[in-house]
């Protein structure tokens, strides 16, 4: 399928930034800048900011997501939030398996898979993050690591459910470091992920799946990355906290 037939998705990951009031102010600033965008625009914000974000984005082209969700519907999991709670709150998107969750909070391929299942059961749209560490890239293990992460996370996911999955390829060495993968490096892995999806499902599913790149994507390098045939958008951390920078990336995705 021609890349032009997939709608690009530009998603911001605000991480642990912004109070509810700051959330409202930043979304108010972004709204006119991304109005009429030729791509989907999603902002994933801390749990505490979700209601403020939903309120601020209402009636605009911006959709809201959470940065994680638990695999259980409810129970004794202090500090966690379930997919069911996100659904009930009116949150359409959720990031699962971000490398910061994997690195700092003990997230494994299995817990990522369980969270994916819970989010799918609630009909949420998932931004599923995969990506290799620097040492793994240096050891020439990128394809092996990314394939394993993707395959485990998608185990039990049906072809129909793949409509609710976006895959974000995020090399860990490029996240928050200012060091971006070259467009060729990013394309190589995104193309490999699409080929894997074709093997796991079929070419129709692979052609329809949105695959993002993430890792120091910014207003300067976005256009070149987004021009690659298998890069259908971006997951953006730092640059999504500055309205003008984020708007330039959104604009680049629509071209
Ligand atoms: C991210 O948080 O997913 C990310 C890609 O961050 P940054 O753009 O800051 O590297």
Short mmCIF file of C-alpha atoms and ligand atoms in Angstrom, two decimals:
data_model
loop_
_atom_site.label_atom_id
_atom_site.label_comp_id
_atom_site.label_asym_id
_atom_site.label_seq_id
_atom_site.Cartn_x
_atom_site.Cartn_y
_atom_site.Cartn_z
CA UNK A 1 0.00 0.00 0.00
CA UNK A 2 1.13 3.49 -0.78
CA UNK A 3 2.28 5.29 2.37
CA UNK A 4 0.00 8.18 1.41
CA UNK A 5 -3.00 5.98 2.20
CA UNK A 6 -1.99 5.74 5.90
CA UNK A 7 -2.89 8.74 8.04
CA UNK A 8 0.23 9.88 9.89
CA UNK A 9 0.01 10.23 13.65
CA UNK A 10 2.07 12.81 15.52
CA UNK A 11 1.93 12.14 19.24
CA UNK A 12 3.45 14.15 22.04
CA UNK A 13 4.68 12.38 25.16
CA UNK A 14 4.76 14.95 27.89
CA UNK A 15 6.28 12.50 30.41
CA UNK A 16 6.28 13.95 33.98
CA UNK A 17 5.80 17.56 32.93
CA UNK A 18 3.06 20.17 33.37
CA UNK A 19 0.44 20.77 36.06
CA UNK A 20 -3.26 20.79 35.10
CA UNK A 21 -3.17 24.57 34.67
CA UNK A 22 -0.01 24.40 32.57
CA UNK A 23 -1.64 21.65 30.53
CA UNK A 24 -4.63 23.84 29.73
CA UNK A 25 -2.39 26.77 28.80
CA UNK A 26 -0.14 24.72 26.49
CA UNK A 27 -3.06 23.06 24.73
CA UNK A 28 -4.73 26.45 24.26
CA UNK A 29 -1.50 27.65 22.63
CA UNK A 30 -1.26 24.58 20.40
CA UNK A 31 -4.87 24.45 19.25
CA UNK A 32 -4.76 27.21 16.63
CA UNK A 33 -1.30 26.09 15.47
CA UNK A 34 -2.40 22.54 14.63
CA UNK A 35 -5.95 23.32 13.49
CA UNK A 36 -6.77 21.60 10.19
CA UNK A 37 -3.69 19.36 10.38
CA UNK A 38 -3.33 16.71 7.67
CA UNK A 39 -2.38 14.14 10.28
CA UNK A 40 -3.75 12.89 13.59
CA UNK A 41 -2.49 14.84 16.57
CA UNK A 42 -2.34 13.18 19.99
CA UNK A 43 -1.02 14.49 23.28
CA UNK A 44 -0.20 11.91 25.96
CA UNK A 45 -0.10 13.49 29.38
CA UNK A 46 0.31 12.46 33.04
CA UNK A 47 -2.78 10.91 34.64
CA UNK A 48 -3.34 13.97 36.84
CA UNK A 49 -3.59 16.16 33.72
CA UNK A 50 -5.98 13.99 31.70
CA UNK A 51 -9.20 15.79 32.61
CA UNK A 52 -7.61 19.20 32.08
CA UNK A 53 -6.28 18.04 28.71
CA UNK A 54 -9.60 16.55 27.59
CA UNK A 55 -11.37 19.77 28.54
CA UNK A 56 -8.80 22.00 26.86
CA UNK A 57 -8.73 19.92 23.65
CA UNK A 58 -12.51 19.52 23.34
CA UNK A 59 -13.77 20.52 19.90
CA UNK A 60 -10.26 20.69 18.44
CA UNK A 61 -8.13 18.39 16.26
CA UNK A 62 -6.10 17.26 19.29
CA UNK A 63 -6.81 13.87 20.86
CA UNK A 64 -5.62 12.89 24.31
CA UNK A 65 -3.78 9.85 25.62
CA UNK A 66 -2.35 8.49 28.85
CA UNK A 67 1.26 7.40 29.26
CA UNK A 68 0.56 3.92 30.62
CA UNK A 69 -2.17 1.68 32.03
CA UNK A 70 -2.32 -1.39 34.25
CA UNK A 71 -3.38 -4.84 33.02
CA UNK A 72 -5.96 -5.53 35.73
CA UNK A 73 -9.43 -4.00 35.69
CA UNK A 74 -9.12 -3.04 39.35
CA UNK A 75 -7.55 -4.23 42.59
CA UNK A 76 -4.70 -3.81 45.04
CA UNK A 77 -2.20 -2.05 42.75
CA UNK A 78 -1.34 1.16 44.59
CA UNK A 79 -0.46 4.00 42.27
CA UNK A 80 -1.69 2.31 39.11
CA UNK A 81 -4.54 3.22 36.74
CA UNK A 82 -6.48 0.65 34.71
CA UNK A 83 -7.41 0.74 31.04
CA UNK A 84 -11.03 0.55 32.17
CA UNK A 85 -10.57 3.77 34.17
CA UNK A 86 -9.04 5.52 31.16
CA UNK A 87 -11.92 4.41 28.97
CA UNK A 88 -14.45 5.61 31.55
CA UNK A 89 -12.67 8.97 31.71
CA UNK A 90 -13.03 9.36 27.94
CA UNK A 91 -9.34 8.93 27.12
CA UNK A 92 -8.93 7.38 23.64
CA UNK A 93 -5.16 6.72 23.48
CA UNK A 94 -2.53 5.14 25.72
CA UNK A 95 1.24 4.68 25.38
CA UNK A 96 2.41 1.22 26.42
CA UNK A 97 5.96 -0.09 26.83
CA UNK A 98 7.81 3.22 26.73
CA UNK A 99 11.52 2.63 27.27
CA UNK A 100 11.49 4.79 30.42
CA UNK A 101 8.92 2.36 31.89
CA UNK A 102 11.09 -0.57 30.80
CA UNK A 103 14.32 1.01 32.12
CA UNK A 104 13.19 2.57 35.40
CA UNK A 105 10.03 0.72 36.43
CA UNK A 106 10.73 -2.91 35.67
CA UNK A 107 8.47 -3.18 32.63
CA UNK A 108 9.09 -6.42 30.73
CA UNK A 109 7.92 -7.74 27.38
CA UNK A 110 5.33 -9.82 29.28
CA UNK A 111 3.92 -6.93 31.33
CA UNK A 112 3.82 -4.87 28.14
CA UNK A 113 1.84 -7.65 26.46
CA UNK A 114 -0.57 -7.81 29.43
CA UNK A 115 -1.12 -4.05 29.35
CA UNK A 116 -1.71 -4.20 25.59
CA UNK A 117 -4.36 -6.87 26.13
CA UNK A 118 -6.13 -4.83 28.82
CA UNK A 119 -6.14 -1.68 26.68
CA UNK A 120 -7.46 -3.57 23.63
CA UNK A 121 -10.21 -5.09 25.75
CA UNK A 122 -11.36 -1.56 26.54
CA UNK A 123 -11.13 -0.45 22.90
CA UNK A 124 -8.31 2.02 23.57
CA UNK A 125 -5.88 2.98 20.81
CA UNK A 126 -2.36 1.97 21.75
CA UNK A 127 1.00 3.50 20.95
CA UNK A 128 3.24 0.49 21.53
CA UNK A 129 6.90 1.42 22.03
CA UNK A 130 9.78 -0.81 21.03
CA UNK A 131 13.46 -0.09 20.61
CA UNK A 132 16.98 -1.22 21.32
CA UNK A 133 19.55 0.05 23.84
CA UNK A 134 22.84 1.47 22.58
CA UNK A 135 24.80 -1.64 23.60
CA UNK A 136 22.32 -3.80 21.68
CA UNK A 137 22.74 -1.69 18.53
CA UNK A 138 26.51 -1.86 18.88
CA UNK A 139 26.27 -5.65 19.22
CA UNK A 140 24.22 -5.75 16.00
CA UNK A 141 21.16 -7.01 17.90
CA UNK A 142 18.69 -4.30 16.88
CA UNK A 143 16.54 -6.47 14.62
CA UNK A 144 16.50 -9.33 17.12
CA UNK A 145 15.54 -7.12 20.10
CA UNK A 146 12.92 -5.06 18.28
CA UNK A 147 11.38 -8.16 16.68
CA UNK A 148 11.16 -9.96 20.01
CA UNK A 149 9.61 -6.96 21.77
CA UNK A 150 7.08 -6.54 18.97
CA UNK A 151 6.22 -10.21 18.68
CA UNK A 152 5.67 -10.72 22.42
CA UNK A 153 3.62 -7.52 22.77
CA UNK A 154 1.40 -8.56 19.86
CA UNK A 155 0.93 -12.17 20.90
CA UNK A 156 -2.80 -12.82 21.10
CA UNK A 157 -3.64 -9.60 19.22
CA UNK A 158 -5.98 -10.33 16.32
CA UNK A 159 -5.74 -8.84 12.83
CA UNK A 160 -8.93 -6.89 13.59
CA UNK A 161 -7.41 -5.52 16.82
CA UNK A 162 -4.31 -4.34 14.93
CA UNK A 163 -6.46 -1.39 13.79
CA UNK A 164 -6.02 -0.06 17.32
CA UNK A 165 -2.24 -0.52 17.43
CA UNK A 166 0.34 2.07 16.44
CA UNK A 167 3.94 0.94 16.78
CA UNK A 168 6.52 3.51 17.83
CA UNK A 169 10.09 2.54 17.02
CA UNK A 170 12.17 4.37 19.59
CA UNK A 171 15.87 3.56 19.80
CA UNK A 172 16.60 4.07 23.49
CA UNK A 173 19.91 5.82 22.74
CA UNK A 174 18.01 8.53 20.86
CA UNK A 175 15.40 9.34 23.50
CA UNK A 176 15.94 12.64 25.27
CA UNK A 177 19.59 12.65 24.21
CA UNK A 178 19.44 14.98 21.23
CA UNK A 179 20.99 12.17 19.21
CA UNK A 180 18.49 11.23 16.48
CA UNK A 181 18.65 8.07 14.42
CA UNK A 182 19.49 8.94 10.83
CA UNK A 183 16.48 8.72 8.51
CA UNK A 184 18.11 5.63 6.98
CA UNK A 185 18.57 3.92 10.37
CA UNK A 186 14.99 4.75 11.36
CA UNK A 187 13.60 3.58 8.01
CA UNK A 188 15.53 0.33 8.15
CA UNK A 189 13.97 -0.67 11.49
CA UNK A 190 10.48 0.65 10.69
CA UNK A 191 10.58 -1.34 7.43
CA UNK A 192 11.71 -4.40 9.35
CA UNK A 193 8.77 -4.00 11.77
CA UNK A 194 6.33 -3.74 8.84
CA UNK A 195 7.78 -6.92 7.32
CA UNK A 196 7.40 -8.65 10.69
CA UNK A 197 3.73 -7.61 10.88
CA UNK A 198 3.22 -9.00 7.37
CA UNK A 199 4.66 -12.34 8.56
CA UNK A 200 2.62 -12.35 11.80
CA UNK A 201 -0.62 -11.30 10.07
CA UNK A 202 -0.69 -10.49 6.35
CA UNK A 203 0.37 -7.75 3.97
CA UNK A 204 -2.97 -5.95 4.29
CA UNK A 205 -2.52 -5.54 8.05
CA UNK A 206 1.13 -4.55 7.59
CA UNK A 207 0.23 -1.94 4.98
CA UNK A 208 -2.44 -0.44 7.20
CA UNK A 209 -0.38 -0.25 10.42
CA UNK A 210 0.94 3.15 11.43
CA UNK A 211 4.61 2.95 12.45
CA UNK A 212 6.12 5.99 14.13
CA UNK A 213 9.70 6.95 14.81
CA UNK A 214 10.59 8.47 18.18
CA UNK A 215 13.88 9.69 19.60
CA UNK A 216 14.84 13.36 19.59
CA UNK A 217 12.53 14.09 16.65
CA UNK A 218 12.25 17.86 16.44
CA UNK A 219 11.22 20.75 14.23
CA UNK A 220 14.50 20.54 12.30
CA UNK A 221 14.79 16.82 11.54
CA UNK A 222 11.11 15.78 11.35
CA UNK A 223 10.54 16.39 7.64
CA UNK A 224 13.44 14.18 6.58
CA UNK A 225 12.42 11.34 8.91
CA UNK A 226 8.74 11.58 7.97
CA UNK A 227 9.58 11.42 4.26
CA UNK A 228 10.75 7.81 4.61
CA UNK A 229 8.36 5.20 3.19
CA UNK A 230 7.76 3.27 6.42
CA UNK A 231 7.73 6.18 8.90
CA UNK A 232 4.14 7.27 9.39
CA UNK A 233 4.53 9.74 12.19
CA UNK A 234 6.41 10.43 15.35
CA UNK A 235 6.32 10.05 19.11
CA UNK A 236 7.83 13.23 20.41
CA UNK A 237 9.03 14.02 23.92
CA UNK A 238 10.98 17.26 24.41
CA UNK A 239 9.74 19.06 21.31
CA UNK A 240 6.10 18.37 22.23
CA UNK A 241 6.45 20.68 25.24
CA UNK A 242 6.95 23.73 23.00
CA UNK A 243 3.88 24.67 20.95
CA UNK A 244 5.73 26.17 17.96
CA UNK A 245 8.15 23.25 17.66
CA UNK A 246 5.38 20.67 17.92
CA UNK A 247 3.33 22.55 15.31
CA UNK A 248 6.22 22.45 12.82
CA UNK A 249 6.43 18.66 13.22
CA UNK A 250 2.65 18.33 12.74
CA UNK A 251 2.91 20.42 9.59
CA UNK A 252 5.80 18.28 8.29
CA UNK A 253 3.71 15.11 8.75
CA UNK A 254 0.94 16.41 6.55
CA UNK A 255 3.20 16.94 3.55
C1 LIG B 1 9.80 9.91 23.92
O1 LIG B 1 9.61 10.29 25.06
O2 LIG B 1 9.16 8.96 23.47
C2 LIG B 1 10.79 10.63 23.12
C3 LIG B 1 11.00 10.23 21.89
O3 LIG B 1 11.43 11.68 23.72
P1 LIG B 1 12.39 12.76 22.97
O4 LIG B 1 11.64 13.23 21.77
O5 LIG B 1 12.58 13.83 23.99
O6 LIG B 1 13.63 12.04 22.60
#
